[in-house]
Coordinates of C-alpha atoms in Angstrom, one line a residue:
Chain A
M1 CA -13.6 34.0 -33.1
L2 CA -9.4 33.3 -33.4
N3 CA -9.1 34.3 -29.9
V4 CA -12.6 32.5 -29.1
M5 CA -10.6 29.1 -30.7
R6 CA -6.9 30.4 -29.4
S7 CA -8.0 31.2 -26.0
T8 CA -10.1 27.5 -25.5
A9 CA -6.9 25.4 -27.1
A10 CA -4.8 27.7 -24.0
L11 CA -7.2 26.4 -21.8
S12 CA -8.0 22.8 -22.8
F13 CA -4.0 22.4 -23.3
A14 CA -3.3 23.7 -19.6
F15 CA -6.1 21.4 -18.9
L16 CA -3.9 18.5 -20.3
G17 CA -1.1 19.1 -18.7
G18 CA -2.2 20.1 -15.4
F19 CA -4.1 16.1 -15.8
A20 CA -1.2 14.0 -16.7
I21 CA 0.7 15.6 -13.7
M22 CA -1.7 14.3 -11.6
V23 CA -2.0 10.9 -13.0
L24 CA 1.9 10.9 -12.8
E25 CA 1.3 11.8 -9.2
I26 CA -1.2 9.0 -8.0
A27 CA -0.2 6.2 -10.0
G28 CA 3.6 7.7 -9.5
A29 CA 2.8 7.1 -5.7
R30 CA 1.3 2.9 -6.4
F31 CA 4.0 2.1 -8.1
L32 CA 6.4 3.7 -5.8
A33 CA 5.2 1.6 -3.7
R34 CA 7.0 -1.6 -4.1
D35 CA 10.3 -0.2 -3.8
F36 CA 9.2 2.0 -0.7
G37 CA 6.5 0.4 0.4
N38 CA 2.7 2.9 0.5
S39 CA 3.9 4.7 4.4
F40 CA 3.1 8.1 4.9
Y41 CA 6.4 9.4 3.7
V42 CA 6.1 7.8 0.1
W43 CA 2.8 10.5 0.2
V44 CA 5.0 13.0 1.3
S45 CA 7.7 12.2 -0.7
Q46 CA 6.0 12.2 -4.0
I47 CA 3.8 15.5 -2.9
G48 CA 7.1 17.2 -2.0
V49 CA 8.9 16.3 -5.3
I50 CA 6.1 17.1 -7.9
L51 CA 5.4 20.5 -6.4
A52 CA 9.4 20.8 -6.7
A53 CA 9.0 19.7 -10.8
L54 CA 6.2 22.2 -10.9
A55 CA 8.1 25.5 -9.3
A56 CA 11.3 24.3 -12.0
G57 CA 8.2 24.6 -14.8
Y58 CA 7.2 27.3 -14.0
Y59 CA 10.2 29.3 -13.7
F60 CA 12.1 28.2 -16.7
G61 CA 9.0 27.2 -18.7
G62 CA 7.9 31.4 -17.9
A63 CA 11.3 32.2 -19.4
L64 CA 11.0 30.1 -22.7
A65 CA 7.9 31.2 -23.6
D66 CA 9.7 35.2 -23.5
R67 CA 12.5 33.7 -25.5
F68 CA 10.3 31.9 -27.6
Q69 CA 7.3 32.8 -27.8
R70 CA 6.1 30.1 -30.0
A71 CA 3.9 27.2 -29.3
S72 CA 6.0 24.5 -31.5
L73 CA 9.1 25.7 -28.6
L74 CA 6.7 23.0 -27.1
A75 CA 6.7 20.4 -29.1
W76 CA 10.4 20.3 -28.2
L77 CA 10.3 19.5 -24.8
L78 CA 6.3 17.4 -25.0
V79 CA 7.3 15.1 -27.1
P80 CA 10.7 13.4 -25.8
T81 CA 9.1 13.8 -22.3
G82 CA 5.6 11.7 -23.5
V83 CA 8.9 9.0 -24.9
F84 CA 9.8 8.7 -20.9
I85 CA 6.8 8.5 -19.2
I86 CA 5.8 5.0 -21.6
A87 CA 9.2 4.0 -20.6
I88 CA 9.4 4.5 -16.8
P89 CA 7.9 1.1 -15.7
H90 CA 10.7 -0.7 -18.1
L91 CA 13.6 1.5 -17.0
S92 CA 13.0 2.6 -14.0
G93 CA 13.6 -0.4 -12.1
P94 CA 17.5 -1.1 -11.4
L95 CA 17.5 3.0 -10.8
L96 CA 14.9 2.4 -8.2
D97 CA 17.0 -1.3 -7.1
A98 CA 20.1 1.0 -6.6
I99 CA 18.0 2.8 -3.8
V100 CA 17.0 0.4 -2.0
L101 CA 19.6 -2.8 -2.7
R102 CA 22.3 0.5 -1.3
H103 CA 21.6 -0.2 2.5
P104 CA 23.4 -3.6 4.0
A105 CA 21.0 -6.7 4.4
D106 CA 19.3 -7.5 7.7
E107 CA 19.1 -4.5 8.9
A108 CA 16.3 -2.1 9.6
V109 CA 17.3 1.5 6.8
P110 CA 18.1 4.5 9.3
M111 CA 15.1 6.3 9.7
L112 CA 16.7 9.1 8.1
W113 CA 16.9 7.1 4.6
Q114 CA 13.7 5.7 5.0
K115 CA 12.4 9.1 4.7
L116 CA 14.4 10.5 2.0
D117 CA 14.6 7.5 0.2
P118 CA 11.1 7.4 -1.7
A119 CA 11.9 10.9 -2.1
L120 CA 15.0 10.5 -3.9
G121 CA 13.4 7.8 -6.1
S122 CA 10.0 9.7 -7.0
A123 CA 12.6 12.8 -8.2
V124 CA 14.8 10.3 -10.2
V125 CA 11.7 9.4 -11.9
F126 CA 9.1 12.1 -11.9
F127 CA 11.1 15.2 -11.1
L128 CA 12.3 15.9 -15.4
P129 CA 8.5 14.8 -17.1
C130 CA 6.7 16.8 -13.8
L131 CA 8.9 19.5 -15.0
V132 CA 8.1 19.3 -18.2
L133 CA 4.1 19.2 -17.8
A134 CA 4.4 22.4 -16.0
M135 CA 6.3 24.5 -18.3
V136 CA 2.9 24.1 -20.5
A137 CA 0.3 26.8 -18.1
P138 CA 3.1 29.9 -18.4
C139 CA 3.7 29.2 -22.1
M140 CA 0.5 30.0 -22.6
I141 CA 0.4 32.3 -20.8
R142 CA 2.0 34.5 -22.5
L143 CA 0.2 32.9 -26.5
A144 CA -2.9 33.1 -25.2
S145 CA -2.1 37.0 -23.7
R146 CA -2.9 40.0 -26.8
R147 CA -2.4 42.6 -24.4
V148 CA -1.0 43.7 -21.1
A149 CA -4.3 44.9 -20.6
E150 CA -5.9 41.3 -20.3
V151 CA -3.2 39.6 -18.4
G152 CA -4.2 39.0 -15.3
R153 CA -7.7 37.6 -16.5
V154 CA -5.5 35.0 -19.6
S155 CA -3.4 33.8 -15.6
G156 CA -6.7 33.2 -14.1
R157 CA -8.4 31.0 -16.6
I158 CA -5.5 29.2 -17.3
Y159 CA -4.7 28.8 -14.3
A160 CA -7.6 27.5 -13.1
A161 CA -7.9 25.3 -16.4
G162 CA -5.0 23.6 -14.7
T163 CA -6.2 22.7 -11.7
A164 CA -9.1 21.6 -12.9
G165 CA -7.2 19.2 -15.1
S166 CA -5.3 18.3 -12.0
I167 CA -8.2 17.7 -9.6
A168 CA -9.7 15.9 -13.0
G169 CA -6.4 13.3 -12.9
V170 CA -6.3 13.2 -8.7
F171 CA -10.0 11.7 -8.4
A172 CA -9.8 9.4 -12.3
T173 CA -6.4 7.9 -11.5
G174 CA -7.9 7.1 -7.7
Y175 CA -10.9 5.9 -8.5
L176 CA -10.9 4.0 -12.0
F177 CA -7.4 3.7 -13.7
I178 CA -6.5 2.3 -10.6
D179 CA -9.3 -0.4 -10.5
H180 CA -9.3 -0.9 -14.0
L181 CA -5.6 -0.2 -15.5
G182 CA -2.7 -1.7 -14.6
L183 CA 0.5 1.0 -14.3
A184 CA 1.8 0.1 -16.9
A185 CA -0.6 1.1 -18.9
I186 CA -1.9 4.1 -17.1
F187 CA 2.4 5.0 -18.1
R188 CA 1.2 4.2 -21.7
A189 CA -1.2 6.5 -21.9
T190 CA 0.0 9.4 -20.5
G191 CA 2.4 9.2 -22.5
A192 CA 0.6 9.3 -25.2
L193 CA -1.3 12.3 -24.2
T194 CA 2.2 14.4 -23.4
I195 CA 2.8 13.5 -27.4
A196 CA -0.6 14.2 -28.7
L197 CA -0.1 17.3 -26.8
G198 CA 3.5 18.2 -28.0
V199 CA 2.5 16.9 -31.4
V200 CA -0.9 19.5 -31.7
S201 CA 1.5 22.2 -30.5
L202 CA 2.7 22.3 -33.8
W203 CA -0.3 22.8 -34.8
M204 CA -0.8 25.9 -32.9
D205 CA 2.1 27.5 -33.9
R206 CA 0.1 28.6 -36.8
W207 CA -2.4 30.7 -35.1
L208 CA -0.9 31.6 -31.6
E209 CA 1.9 33.4 -33.1
P210 CA 2.3 36.2 -30.8
V211 CA 1.1 39.6 -32.0
G212 CA 2.4 42.8 -30.1
T213 CA 6.1 41.9 -29.3
G214 CA 7.1 45.3 -29.0
S215 CA 7.5 44.8 -25.7
N216 CA 10.8 43.1 -26.4
Chain B
M1 CA -38.6 14.3 14.4
K2 CA -36.2 16.2 12.6
A3 CA -34.4 17.6 16.0
N4 CA -34.6 13.8 17.0
R5 CA -33.1 12.5 14.5
L6 CA -29.9 16.0 14.7
L7 CA -29.8 14.9 18.3
A8 CA -29.9 10.9 17.7
C9 CA -26.7 12.6 15.6
V10 CA -25.0 14.4 17.5
A11 CA -25.4 11.8 20.4
C12 CA -23.9 9.6 17.7
C13 CA -21.1 12.1 16.5
L14 CA -20.1 12.5 20.1
G15 CA -19.9 8.8 20.8
L16 CA -17.6 8.0 18.1
G17 CA -15.5 11.1 19.6
L18 CA -14.9 9.0 22.3
G19 CA -12.7 6.0 20.6
P20 CA -14.4 2.8 20.8
G21 CA -16.2 1.6 24.0
S22 CA -18.2 3.8 25.8
A23 CA -18.9 3.3 29.2
G24 CA -16.7 2.2 32.0
A25 CA -14.0 2.1 29.7
A26 CA -10.5 4.1 30.2
V27 CA -7.8 5.5 27.0
V28 CA -4.6 4.5 29.0
F29 CA -2.6 5.6 26.0
D30 CA -3.4 8.0 23.0
V31 CA -1.2 9.5 20.6
T32 CA -1.2 10.2 17.0
T33 CA 2.0 8.9 15.1
A34 CA 3.1 9.4 10.6
H35 CA 1.0 6.9 10.1
H36 CA -1.9 5.9 13.0
H37 CA -4.1 7.4 15.4
I38 CA -3.2 4.9 18.2
Q39 CA -5.3 4.3 21.2
V40 CA -4.6 1.5 24.0
V41 CA -8.4 0.7 25.9
D42 CA -8.9 -0.7 28.7
E43 CA -12.6 -2.2 29.2
A44 CA -13.3 -5.0 31.7
E45 CA -10.4 -6.5 32.2
I46 CA -9.5 -6.1 28.7
R47 CA -6.6 -4.1 27.1
T48 CA -7.3 -3.1 23.2
L49 CA -5.0 -1.4 21.2
S50 CA -7.1 0.2 18.6
F51 CA -5.8 1.8 15.2
N52 CA -7.5 5.3 13.5
G53 CA -10.0 4.0 15.4
S54 CA -10.7 0.2 14.9
R55 CA -9.3 -2.8 17.2
E56 CA -5.8 -4.6 16.1
T57 CA -5.4 -6.7 19.3
R58 CA -6.8 -7.7 21.9
M59 CA -5.2 -8.9 25.2
S60 CA -6.6 -9.8 28.5
L61 CA -5.5 -7.8 31.0
K62 CA -5.6 -11.2 33.9
D63 CA -4.1 -13.1 31.7
H64 CA -1.8 -11.7 28.9
L65 CA -2.4 -14.7 26.6
Q66 CA -5.7 -14.7 26.7
G67 CA -8.1 -12.4 25.4
H68 CA -7.0 -12.5 21.4
F69 CA -8.7 -12.3 19.0
Q70 CA -8.7 -16.4 17.3
Y71 CA -7.6 -16.0 13.9
T72 CA -4.1 -15.4 15.5
E73 CA -3.8 -18.8 17.1
Y74 CA -4.0 -20.1 13.4
F75 CA -0.5 -18.1 12.8
H76 CA 0.3 -21.2 14.8
M77 CA -0.3 -23.8 12.0
P78 CA 3.1 -23.9 10.2
W79 CA 3.8 -26.5 12.4
L80 CA 1.9 -29.0 10.3
W81 CA 4.7 -28.7 7.8
N82 CA 7.1 -28.5 9.3
T83 CA 7.9 -30.2 13.4
N84 CA 11.0 -28.4 13.7
L85 CA 10.6 -24.7 13.3
T86 CA 12.8 -22.1 13.9
N87 CA 12.5 -19.2 12.4
V88 CA 9.8 -17.0 12.0
L89 CA 9.3 -13.4 9.7
M90 CA 6.3 -11.9 11.0
I91 CA 5.2 -9.2 9.2
G92 CA 3.4 -6.7 11.4
L93 CA 3.4 -5.9 15.2
G94 CA 0.1 -4.0 16.7
G95 CA -0.6 -5.1 20.1
G96 CA 2.3 -8.8 19.1
S97 CA -0.5 -11.7 19.8
A98 CA 0.9 -13.9 17.7
Q99 CA 4.9 -13.5 19.0
R100 CA 3.6 -13.6 22.7
S101 CA 2.1 -17.2 22.9
F102 CA 5.1 -18.0 19.5
L103 CA 7.3 -16.6 22.6
H104 CA 6.3 -18.6 25.7
Y105 CA 5.1 -21.4 24.2
Y106 CA 8.0 -21.9 21.9
G107 CA 11.5 -21.6 23.9
D108 CA 13.0 -22.8 21.4
V109 CA 12.0 -20.9 18.3
N110 CA 13.5 -17.3 17.2
V111 CA 11.0 -14.5 15.8
D112 CA 12.5 -11.5 14.1
T113 CA 9.3 -8.9 13.1
V114 CA 9.0 -6.1 11.0
E115 CA 7.1 -3.4 12.4
L116 CA 6.7 0.1 10.4
D117 CA 5.7 2.3 13.3
P118 CA 8.6 2.4 16.1
M119 CA 5.8 3.5 18.3
V120 CA 3.9 0.9 17.8
V121 CA 7.1 -1.2 19.0
T122 CA 7.3 0.7 22.2
I123 CA 3.6 0.5 22.7
A124 CA 3.9 -3.7 22.6
S125 CA 6.4 -4.4 24.5
R126 CA 5.3 -1.0 27.2
F127 CA 1.1 -2.0 27.1
F128 CA 0.7 -5.8 25.8
Q129 CA 3.6 -6.8 27.9
L130 CA 5.8 -8.4 24.8
P131 CA 9.0 -9.6 26.3
A132 CA 12.4 -8.9 25.9
T133 CA 14.3 -11.1 25.0
P134 CA 17.8 -12.1 22.3
R135 CA 14.5 -14.5 20.5
H136 CA 12.8 -11.6 19.2
N137 CA 14.2 -9.1 17.0
V138 CA 12.3 -6.6 15.9
I139 CA 12.8 -4.0 12.5
V140 CA 10.9 -0.8 12.1
E141 CA 10.7 -1.1 8.3
D142 CA 8.5 -1.6 5.7
G143 CA 8.0 -5.6 5.3
R144 CA 8.7 -6.3 1.6
Q145 CA 11.8 -3.7 1.7
H146 CA 13.1 -5.8 4.5
L147 CA 12.3 -9.0 2.5
R148 CA 14.3 -8.0 -0.7
R149 CA 17.4 -6.8 2.1
S150 CA 16.7 -9.8 3.8
R151 CA 20.1 -12.5 3.0
K152 CA 18.2 -15.3 6.1
S153 CA 15.4 -18.3 5.3
Y154 CA 12.7 -17.8 7.5
D155 CA 10.6 -22.0 8.6
A156 CA 7.2 -19.7 8.3
I157 CA 6.9 -16.1 6.7
I158 CA 3.3 -15.0 8.6
L159 CA 2.1 -11.3 7.7
D160 CA -0.7 -9.7 9.7
A161 CA -0.2 -6.7 8.5
Y162 CA -4.0 -4.4 7.6
R163 CA -4.2 -1.2 7.9
T164 CA -7.0 0.1 9.5
T165 CA -10.0 2.8 9.8
R166 CA -13.7 3.7 10.4
Y167 CA -14.1 2.9 6.9
G168 CA -13.2 -0.8 6.8
S169 CA -9.3 -2.1 6.6
F170 CA -7.0 -2.1 3.4
I171 CA -4.7 -4.0 2.2
P172 CA -1.4 -2.8 1.7
Y173 CA -1.5 -3.5 -1.9
H174 CA 2.6 -3.8 -2.1
L175 CA 2.1 -6.5 0.0
A176 CA -0.5 -8.2 -1.7
T177 CA 0.9 -9.0 -4.7
R178 CA 2.7 -11.9 -7.0
E179 CA 5.7 -10.4 -7.0
F180 CA 5.8 -9.8 -3.1
F181 CA 4.8 -13.4 -2.7
E182 CA 7.4 -14.7 -5.4
I183 CA 9.6 -12.2 -2.9
A184 CA 8.3 -13.7 0.1
K185 CA 9.2 -17.8 -0.9
E186 CA 12.8 -17.3 -1.8
R187 CA 13.3 -16.2 1.7
L188 CA 11.6 -19.6 2.6
T189 CA 13.4 -23.6 3.8
T190 CA 12.6 -26.0 1.7
N191 CA 9.2 -26.7 4.1
G192 CA 7.9 -23.2 5.2
V193 CA 5.0 -21.9 4.9
V194 CA 4.0 -18.6 3.8
V195 CA 0.6 -17.1 6.3
Y196 CA -1.3 -14.7 5.0
N197 CA -4.5 -12.6 7.6
V198 CA -7.2 -11.9 5.1
I199 CA -10.2 -9.7 6.8
G200 CA -12.6 -11.5 4.3
S201 CA -15.0 -14.4 4.7
Y202 CA -16.2 -17.2 1.8
Q203 CA -18.4 -15.9 0.1
G204 CA -20.3 -12.4 0.3
W205 CA -19.0 -9.9 2.0
R206 CA -15.8 -9.2 0.5
A207 CA -15.2 -12.5 -0.9
D208 CA -13.8 -11.1 -4.1
I209 CA -10.6 -9.8 -2.2
L210 CA -10.4 -13.8 -0.2
G211 CA -10.3 -14.9 -4.0
A212 CA -7.9 -12.6 -5.4
T213 CA -5.9 -13.5 -2.9
Y214 CA -6.5 -16.9 -3.1
R215 CA -5.5 -16.9 -6.5
T216 CA -2.7 -14.9 -6.4
M217 CA -1.0 -16.9 -3.3
N218 CA -1.6 -20.2 -5.5
A219 CA -0.2 -18.0 -8.4
V220 CA 3.3 -18.4 -6.3
F221 CA 2.4 -21.8 -4.0
P222 CA 1.7 -25.2 -5.4
R223 CA -1.1 -25.6 -2.5
V224 CA -2.6 -22.9 0.1
Y225 CA -4.7 -23.7 2.4
L226 CA -7.6 -21.9 3.8
F227 CA -8.5 -21.7 8.3
P228 CA -11.6 -19.2 8.4
A229 CA -12.0 -17.4 12.1
K230 CA -15.1 -18.4 13.7
D231 CA -15.4 -15.5 15.4
S232 CA -14.7 -12.6 13.6
L233 CA -14.4 -12.1 9.4
N234 CA -10.5 -13.5 8.6
V235 CA -9.4 -16.0 7.0
V236 CA -5.6 -16.8 7.2
L237 CA -4.5 -18.4 4.2
L238 CA -1.7 -20.5 4.3
G239 CA 1.1 -21.1 1.1
T240 CA 3.6 -24.2 1.7
K241 CA 6.6 -24.4 -1.2
S242 CA 5.6 -28.3 -0.6
P243 CA 3.6 -29.2 -4.1
E244 CA 2.4 -32.4 -1.5
E245 CA -1.1 -32.2 -0.8
L246 CA -2.0 -32.4 2.9
T247 CA -6.1 -34.7 3.3
P248 CA -8.1 -33.4 6.1
P249 CA -7.1 -36.4 8.3
E250 CA -3.7 -36.1 8.0
V251 CA -3.7 -32.8 9.2
H252 CA -6.3 -34.2 12.4
Q253 CA -3.4 -37.2 12.2
R254 CA 0.0 -34.4 12.2
A255 CA -1.7 -31.7 14.8
A256 CA -2.2 -34.8 17.6
A257 CA 1.2 -35.9 17.2
L258 CA 2.4 -32.8 17.6
V259 CA -0.3 -31.9 21.0
S260 CA 1.1 -35.5 22.3
S261 CA 4.6 -35.2 21.8
G262 CA 4.4 -31.8 23.9
R263 CA 5.9 -30.3 20.9
V264 CA 2.7 -27.1 19.6
K265 CA 1.1 -26.4 23.6
L266 CA -0.7 -24.1 22.0
P267 CA -4.1 -25.3 24.0
A268 CA -6.8 -24.8 21.5
F269 CA -4.1 -26.3 18.5
Q270 CA -6.3 -29.3 16.9
S271 CA -9.5 -27.5 17.0
R272 CA -8.0 -24.6 15.0
A273 CA -5.9 -27.5 13.3
A274 CA -9.9 -29.0 12.3
A275 CA -11.1 -25.1 10.3
L276 CA -8.6 -26.8 7.5
R277 CA -10.3 -25.9 4.4
S278 CA -8.7 -26.9 0.9
D279 CA -11.6 -25.9 -1.4
P280 CA -11.1 -22.3 -3.0
P281 CA -13.1 -19.7 -2.1
R282 CA -16.0 -19.4 -4.8
T283 CA -14.8 -16.2 -5.9
A284 CA -11.5 -16.8 -6.9
A285 CA -12.2 -17.8 -10.6
R286 CA -13.5 -14.6 -10.8
S287 CA -10.7 -12.9 -9.4
P288 CA -7.6 -11.6 -10.9
I289 CA -4.0 -12.1 -10.1
L290 CA -2.5 -9.3 -7.9
T291 CA 0.3 -8.3 -9.2
D292 CA 2.7 -4.7 -9.1
D293 CA 1.0 -3.5 -12.3
F294 CA -2.6 -4.1 -11.6
A295 CA -3.2 -4.3 -8.3
P296 CA -6.7 -2.9 -7.5
V297 CA -7.2 -3.9 -3.9
D298 CA -9.2 -1.1 -3.0
G299 CA -11.6 -1.6 -6.0
L300 CA -12.0 -5.4 -5.1
L301 CA -13.3 -4.0 -1.3
S302 CA -15.8 -2.2 -3.0
T303 CA -17.6 -5.6 -4.0
G304 CA -18.2 -9.3 -3.2
R305 CA -21.7 -8.9 -2.7
R306 CA -23.0 -10.1 -5.6

């Protein structure tokens, strides 16, 4: 029973983490358009920066998961990240302005910067929150694995759940949220979800505590 | 029966694969850029610029000032509000119909054009006879980014920057919000106007996007007029900085004066000016004002048949 609960909790966690990442990516590309347009390069930047955040998040998330082996670790990361996400529409303006307005007026921005500026903008706003959200998956793998013999299955399920959440996030944002919610509301909801995940991780801490840690 | 349908389907797909037109059409240029699949197609003395299979610009090969889509002639309407038009900004180049006719008919007007895709600039001068003149300055950049950083003032800002595919046209939403029109308004001279091409109609087909664009422009400009095209589903919206209301008789009078003084040489100017409407589209009342925060332009495109 505990095993079922444990794995359900871990899978839900991974699903919602993946969901939040892709809501940020899609709504984020829309958000960047006011400063950088919505050209091909904005999408390229947004996809590239989010993938970089995921790579870093997986790397550091895995290392932290082995080091602390507690779900509560996530609370310390997810709660401030949720606050950051809610603040995006209110605080990122001056940073993005600085990127755009550094170019001289009435001259075309050099092509190189037309390509790189959206990546800079995306990195300033979306790299950190997506990095933290990506840490969820390796932490869940660590906490849901009881024995080395099941690590393959557990990690497979966590990957699948996280990716399924990402798919849901893409379509929900593109087909529903953009048409029915403002961007600020989308960021507020995603921030609230992230904070909620952080709070739940404190509660999960009780029964996701690691067993068989002798391997350290 | 089934086989027939399959055959028809295959034939249809092949037809689509060949691009616009079929027999007698010659693709003279074909390129895929970061922004569009671009084709230049000649058929029956008409040269067409196509982006992703849709027709952006048409030009007669015999007379380069003919063959264009009629709605582009509404881009000359700013003269009705300003008889001293000197500096005009156009966002979106395409095959340059509007630029070509402005440079031809008005020897003392300077045009700045902002175009996103550098290949479109090359194509406009190579295949669409866009004249190289110091009176025309092309900037390769996003329109909104350019306006934000611009310190120039324009008598008219003309937007024709829809993005089209075989599934229809898409509005670059950052060029359709209240915040965008506010940026544009800051760059206008006292009698300045913003002219905006909407693909849609008064009632029925895509009326919601027209209503939303009307309301959004009206949130920034005290007067907004509409010029529905007669030969295509385009409505050109014109917002004025001046709160003065222009009535149809005044428009008629001004148009006649502009033509008789030789100030405006576009042949159909008076009849185009007569298309002016100032009644808001019925859909405006139920449409949202588009903002940077909430601009469901894609969702609005799927409505309008109600």
